[in-house]
CSV table of C-alpha atoms in Angstrom, one decimal:
chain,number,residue,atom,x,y,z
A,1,UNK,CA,0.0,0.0,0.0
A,2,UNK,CA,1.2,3.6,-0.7
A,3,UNK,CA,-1.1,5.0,2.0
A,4,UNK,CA,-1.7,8.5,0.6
A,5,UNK,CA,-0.1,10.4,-1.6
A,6,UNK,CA,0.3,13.9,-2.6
A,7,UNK,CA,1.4,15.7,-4.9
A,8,UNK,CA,3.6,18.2,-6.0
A,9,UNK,CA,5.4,18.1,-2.7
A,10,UNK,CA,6.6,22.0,-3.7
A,11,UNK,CA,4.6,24.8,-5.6
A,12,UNK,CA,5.1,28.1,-6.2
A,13,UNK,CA,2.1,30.5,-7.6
A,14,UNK,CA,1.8,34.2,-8.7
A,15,UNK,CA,-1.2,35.6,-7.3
A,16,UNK,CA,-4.7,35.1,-9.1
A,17,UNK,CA,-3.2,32.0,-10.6
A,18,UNK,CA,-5.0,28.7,-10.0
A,19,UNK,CA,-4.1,25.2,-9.2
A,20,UNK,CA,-4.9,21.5,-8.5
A,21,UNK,CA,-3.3,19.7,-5.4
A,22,UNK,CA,-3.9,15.9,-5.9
A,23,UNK,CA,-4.5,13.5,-3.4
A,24,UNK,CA,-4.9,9.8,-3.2
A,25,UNK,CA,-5.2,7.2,-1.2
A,26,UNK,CA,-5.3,3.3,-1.6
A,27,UNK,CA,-7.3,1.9,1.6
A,28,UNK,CA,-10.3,2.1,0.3
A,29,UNK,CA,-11.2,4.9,2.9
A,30,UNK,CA,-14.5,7.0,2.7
A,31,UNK,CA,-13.4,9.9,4.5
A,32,UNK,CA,-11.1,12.2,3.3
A,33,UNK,CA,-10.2,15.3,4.3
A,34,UNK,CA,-7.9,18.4,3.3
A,35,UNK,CA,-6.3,20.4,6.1
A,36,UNK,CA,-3.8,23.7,6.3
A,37,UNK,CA,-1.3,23.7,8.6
A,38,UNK,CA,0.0,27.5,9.7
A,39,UNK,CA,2.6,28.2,12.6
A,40,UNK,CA,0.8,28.2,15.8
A,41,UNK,CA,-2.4,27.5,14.5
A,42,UNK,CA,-2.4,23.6,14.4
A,43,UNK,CA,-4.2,21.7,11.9
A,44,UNK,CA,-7.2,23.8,9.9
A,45,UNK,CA,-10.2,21.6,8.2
A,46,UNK,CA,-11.0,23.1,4.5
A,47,UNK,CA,-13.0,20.4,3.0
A,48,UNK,CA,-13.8,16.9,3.2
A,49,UNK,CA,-15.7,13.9,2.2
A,50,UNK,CA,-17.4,10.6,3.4
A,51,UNK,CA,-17.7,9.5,0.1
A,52,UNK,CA,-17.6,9.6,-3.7
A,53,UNK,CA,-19.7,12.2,-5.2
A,54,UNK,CA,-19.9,14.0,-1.3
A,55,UNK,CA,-18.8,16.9,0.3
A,56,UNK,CA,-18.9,19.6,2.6
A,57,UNK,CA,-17.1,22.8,4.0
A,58,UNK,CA,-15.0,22.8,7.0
A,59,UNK,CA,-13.4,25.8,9.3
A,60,UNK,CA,-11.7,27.6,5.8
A,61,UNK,CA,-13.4,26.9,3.1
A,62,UNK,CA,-13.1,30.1,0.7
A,63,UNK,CA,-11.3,30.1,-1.8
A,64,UNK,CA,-11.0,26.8,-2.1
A,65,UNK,CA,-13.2,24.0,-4.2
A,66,UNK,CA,-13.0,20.3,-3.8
A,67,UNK,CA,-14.9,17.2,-5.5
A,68,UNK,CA,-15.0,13.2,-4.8
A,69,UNK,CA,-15.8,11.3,-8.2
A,70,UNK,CA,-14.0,8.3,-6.8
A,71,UNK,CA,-12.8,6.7,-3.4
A,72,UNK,CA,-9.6,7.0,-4.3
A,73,UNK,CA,-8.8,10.7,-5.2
A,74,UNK,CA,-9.9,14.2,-3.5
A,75,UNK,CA,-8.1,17.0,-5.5
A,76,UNK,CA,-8.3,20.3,-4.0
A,77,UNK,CA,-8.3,23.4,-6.8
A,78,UNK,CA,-7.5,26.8,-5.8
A,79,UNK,CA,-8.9,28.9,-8.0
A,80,UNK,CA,-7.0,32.6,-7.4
A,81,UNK,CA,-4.2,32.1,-5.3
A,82,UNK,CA,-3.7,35.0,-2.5
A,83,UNK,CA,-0.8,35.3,-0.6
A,84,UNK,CA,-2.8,34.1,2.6
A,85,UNK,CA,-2.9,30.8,1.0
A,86,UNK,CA,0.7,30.5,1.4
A,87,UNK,CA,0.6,27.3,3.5
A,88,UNK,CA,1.6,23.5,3.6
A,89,UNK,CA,-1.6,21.3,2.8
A,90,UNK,CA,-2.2,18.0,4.2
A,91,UNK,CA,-4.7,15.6,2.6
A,92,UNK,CA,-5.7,12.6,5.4
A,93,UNK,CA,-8.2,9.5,4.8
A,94,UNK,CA,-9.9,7.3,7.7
A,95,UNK,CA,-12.7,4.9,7.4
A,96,UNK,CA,-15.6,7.0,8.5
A,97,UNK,CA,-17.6,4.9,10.9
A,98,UNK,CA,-16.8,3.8,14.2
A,99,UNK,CA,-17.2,0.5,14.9
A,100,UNK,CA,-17.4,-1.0,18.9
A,101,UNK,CA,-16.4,2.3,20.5
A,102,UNK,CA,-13.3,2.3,18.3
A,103,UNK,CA,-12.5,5.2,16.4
A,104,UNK,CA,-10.8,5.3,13.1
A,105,UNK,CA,-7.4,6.6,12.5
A,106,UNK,CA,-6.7,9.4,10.5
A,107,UNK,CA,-3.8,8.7,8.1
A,108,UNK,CA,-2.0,11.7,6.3
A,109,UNK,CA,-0.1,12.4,3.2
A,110,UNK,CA,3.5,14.0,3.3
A,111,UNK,CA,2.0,17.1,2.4
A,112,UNK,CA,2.2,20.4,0.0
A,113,UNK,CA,4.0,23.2,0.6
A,114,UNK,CA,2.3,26.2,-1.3
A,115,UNK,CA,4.1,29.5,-1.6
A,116,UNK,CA,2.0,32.5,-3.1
A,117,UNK,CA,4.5,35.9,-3.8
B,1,UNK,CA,-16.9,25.2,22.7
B,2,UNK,CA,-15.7,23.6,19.9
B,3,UNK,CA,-11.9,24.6,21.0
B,4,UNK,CA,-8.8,22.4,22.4
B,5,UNK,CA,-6.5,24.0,23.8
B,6,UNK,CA,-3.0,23.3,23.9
B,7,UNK,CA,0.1,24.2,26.0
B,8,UNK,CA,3.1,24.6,26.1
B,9,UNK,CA,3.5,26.0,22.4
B,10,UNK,CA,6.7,24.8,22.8
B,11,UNK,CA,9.1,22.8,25.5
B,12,UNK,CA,12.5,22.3,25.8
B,13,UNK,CA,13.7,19.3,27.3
B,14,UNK,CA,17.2,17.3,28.6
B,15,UNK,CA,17.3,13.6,27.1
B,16,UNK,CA,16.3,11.6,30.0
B,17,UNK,CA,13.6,13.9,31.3
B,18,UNK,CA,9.9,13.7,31.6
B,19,UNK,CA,8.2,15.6,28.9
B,20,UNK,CA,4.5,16.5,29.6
B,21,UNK,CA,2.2,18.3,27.2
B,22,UNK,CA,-1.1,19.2,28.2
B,23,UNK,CA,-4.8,19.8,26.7
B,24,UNK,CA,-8.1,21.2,27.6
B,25,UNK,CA,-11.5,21.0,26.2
B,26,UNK,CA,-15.3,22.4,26.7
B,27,UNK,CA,-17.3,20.5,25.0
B,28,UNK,CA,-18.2,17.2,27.5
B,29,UNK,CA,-19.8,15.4,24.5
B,30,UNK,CA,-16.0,14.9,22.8
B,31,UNK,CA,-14.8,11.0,23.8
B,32,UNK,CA,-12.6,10.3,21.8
B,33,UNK,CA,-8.6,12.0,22.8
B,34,UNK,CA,-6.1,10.9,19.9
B,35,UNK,CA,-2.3,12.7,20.3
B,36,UNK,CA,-0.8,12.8,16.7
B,37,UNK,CA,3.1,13.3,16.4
B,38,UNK,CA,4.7,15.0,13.4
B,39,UNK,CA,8.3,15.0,12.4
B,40,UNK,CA,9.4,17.8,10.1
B,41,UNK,CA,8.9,17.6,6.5
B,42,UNK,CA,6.3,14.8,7.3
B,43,UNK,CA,2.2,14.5,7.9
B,44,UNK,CA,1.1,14.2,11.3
B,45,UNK,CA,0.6,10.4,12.4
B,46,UNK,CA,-0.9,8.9,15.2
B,47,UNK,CA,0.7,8.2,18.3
B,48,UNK,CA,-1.3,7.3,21.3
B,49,UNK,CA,-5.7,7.6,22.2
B,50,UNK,CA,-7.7,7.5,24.9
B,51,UNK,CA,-11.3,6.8,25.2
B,52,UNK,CA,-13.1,8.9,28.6
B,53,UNK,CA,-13.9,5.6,30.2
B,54,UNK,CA,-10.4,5.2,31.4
B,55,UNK,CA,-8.5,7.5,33.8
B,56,UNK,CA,-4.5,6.5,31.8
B,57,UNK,CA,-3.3,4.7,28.9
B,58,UNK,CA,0.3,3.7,28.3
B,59,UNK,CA,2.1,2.5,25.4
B,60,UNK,CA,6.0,2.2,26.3
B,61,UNK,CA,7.2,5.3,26.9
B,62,UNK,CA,4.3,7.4,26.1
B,63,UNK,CA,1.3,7.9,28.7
B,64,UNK,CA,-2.4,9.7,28.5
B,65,UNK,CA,-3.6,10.9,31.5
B,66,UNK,CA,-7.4,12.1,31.2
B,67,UNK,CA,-9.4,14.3,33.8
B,68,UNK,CA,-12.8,13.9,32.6
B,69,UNK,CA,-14.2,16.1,35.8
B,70,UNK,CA,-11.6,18.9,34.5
B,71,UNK,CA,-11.7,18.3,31.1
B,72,UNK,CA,-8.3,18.2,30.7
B,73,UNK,CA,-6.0,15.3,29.2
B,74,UNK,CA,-2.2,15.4,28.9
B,75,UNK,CA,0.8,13.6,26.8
B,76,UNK,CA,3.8,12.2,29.3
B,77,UNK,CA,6.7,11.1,27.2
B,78,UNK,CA,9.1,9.2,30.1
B,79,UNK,CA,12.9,8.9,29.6
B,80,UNK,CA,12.6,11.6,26.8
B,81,UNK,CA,15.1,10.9,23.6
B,82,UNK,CA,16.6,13.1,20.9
B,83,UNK,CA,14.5,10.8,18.4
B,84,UNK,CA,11.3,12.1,20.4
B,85,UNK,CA,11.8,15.5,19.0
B,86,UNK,CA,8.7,16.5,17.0
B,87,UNK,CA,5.6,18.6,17.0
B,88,UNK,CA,2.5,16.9,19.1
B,89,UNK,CA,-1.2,17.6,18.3
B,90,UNK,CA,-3.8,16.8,20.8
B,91,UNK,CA,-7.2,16.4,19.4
B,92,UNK,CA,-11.0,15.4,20.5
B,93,UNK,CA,-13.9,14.0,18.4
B,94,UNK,CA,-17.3,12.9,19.2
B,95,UNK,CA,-18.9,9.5,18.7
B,96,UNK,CA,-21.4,11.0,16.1
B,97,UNK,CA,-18.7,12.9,14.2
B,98,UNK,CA,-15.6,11.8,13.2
B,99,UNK,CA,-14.3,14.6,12.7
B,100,UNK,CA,-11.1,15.8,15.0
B,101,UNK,CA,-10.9,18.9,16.8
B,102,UNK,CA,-7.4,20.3,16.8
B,103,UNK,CA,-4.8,21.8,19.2
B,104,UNK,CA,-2.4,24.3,17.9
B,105,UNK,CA,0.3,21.9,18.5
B,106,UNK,CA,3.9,21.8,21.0
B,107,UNK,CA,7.3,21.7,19.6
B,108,UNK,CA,9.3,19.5,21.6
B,109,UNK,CA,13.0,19.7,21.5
B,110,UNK,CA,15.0,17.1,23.1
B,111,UNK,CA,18.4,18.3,24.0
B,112,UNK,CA,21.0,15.3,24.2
């Protein structure tokens, strides 16, 4: 298993330019999830998904658009980089049910770092 | 009441030492307490949960206490190592949502 994957593992935009950050995993997982990680400010939610052809908003969604037309990938499109989305994304995946009290871990990609001058 | 909360942001401890890290939460319907750790360069990955119907859980070196009357839970990394040096993120969920509620995170830096 490759677990997930990301990619680019570097980008750098102009601002108003857009972009696709791909993700994909190979558990079979129904939830996936994009977060942003800033100094200090842990781990942000943008969007996620329980499951092909689903999703919702998290804590940031703007600016940001997201779809699920398979298990496998959740690409996350910026669609005019700002220099507030300079950031390093991290894609994660979990099954999304708990089963007998026990919760599902959250497994995470080795991330994007996103620079917007 | 949605918030954990997470201190120190960062901690500074000699190899051998006890390194503690501690979190604090509102919301009594979170019951589910997962610690992630990340090493630079790398996504977070889990390293130790606790469920509210126990008081500790341990896993070698690495300990959850949880104060369900306080609210509070807390990471105890024993005999600290250089290797331990990372960034920790506390984090709650509920039962009905799966999704994680995050702490800003703690820099640990193990000095040898």
């Amino acid at each position: 298993n490759a677990g997930v994957t990301q990619t680019p593992k570097f980008q750098v935009l102009k601002t108003g330019q857009s972009m696709t950050l791909q993700c994909a995993q190979d558990m079979n997982h129904e939830y996936m999830s994009w977060y942003r990680q800033d100094p200090g400010m842990g781990l942000r939610l943008i969007h996620y998904s329980v499951g092909a052809g689903i999703t919702d908003q998290g804590e940031v969604p703007n600016g940001y658009n997201v779809s699920r037309s398979t298990t496998e990938d959740f690409p996350l499109r910026l669609l005019s980089a700002a220099p507030s989305q300079t950031s390093v994304y991290f894609c994660a995946s979990s099954y999304s049910r708990w089963t007998s009290g026990v919760a599902y871990e959250q497994y995470f990609g080795p991330g994007t770092r996103l620079t917007v001058t | 009441q949605q918030q954990v909360k997470q201190s120190p942001q960062s901690l500074i401890v000699q190899k051998g030492g006890i390194s503690i890290i501690n979190c604090a939460y509102e919301n009594t319907a979170f019951d589910y307490f997962p610690w992630y750790q990340q090493f630079p360069g790398k996504g977070p990955a889990l390293l130790i949960a606790i469920r509210p119907d126990v008081s500790e859980k341990k896993e070698g070196r690495f300990t959850i206490s949880f104060n369900k009357s306080a609210k509070q839970f807390s990471l105890h990394i024993m005999d600290s190592q250089p290797g331990d040096s990372a960034t920790y993120f506390c984090a709650a969920s509920m039962d009905s949502n799966y999704q994680l509620i995050w702490g800003a995170g703690t820099k640990l830096i193990i000095k040898p």
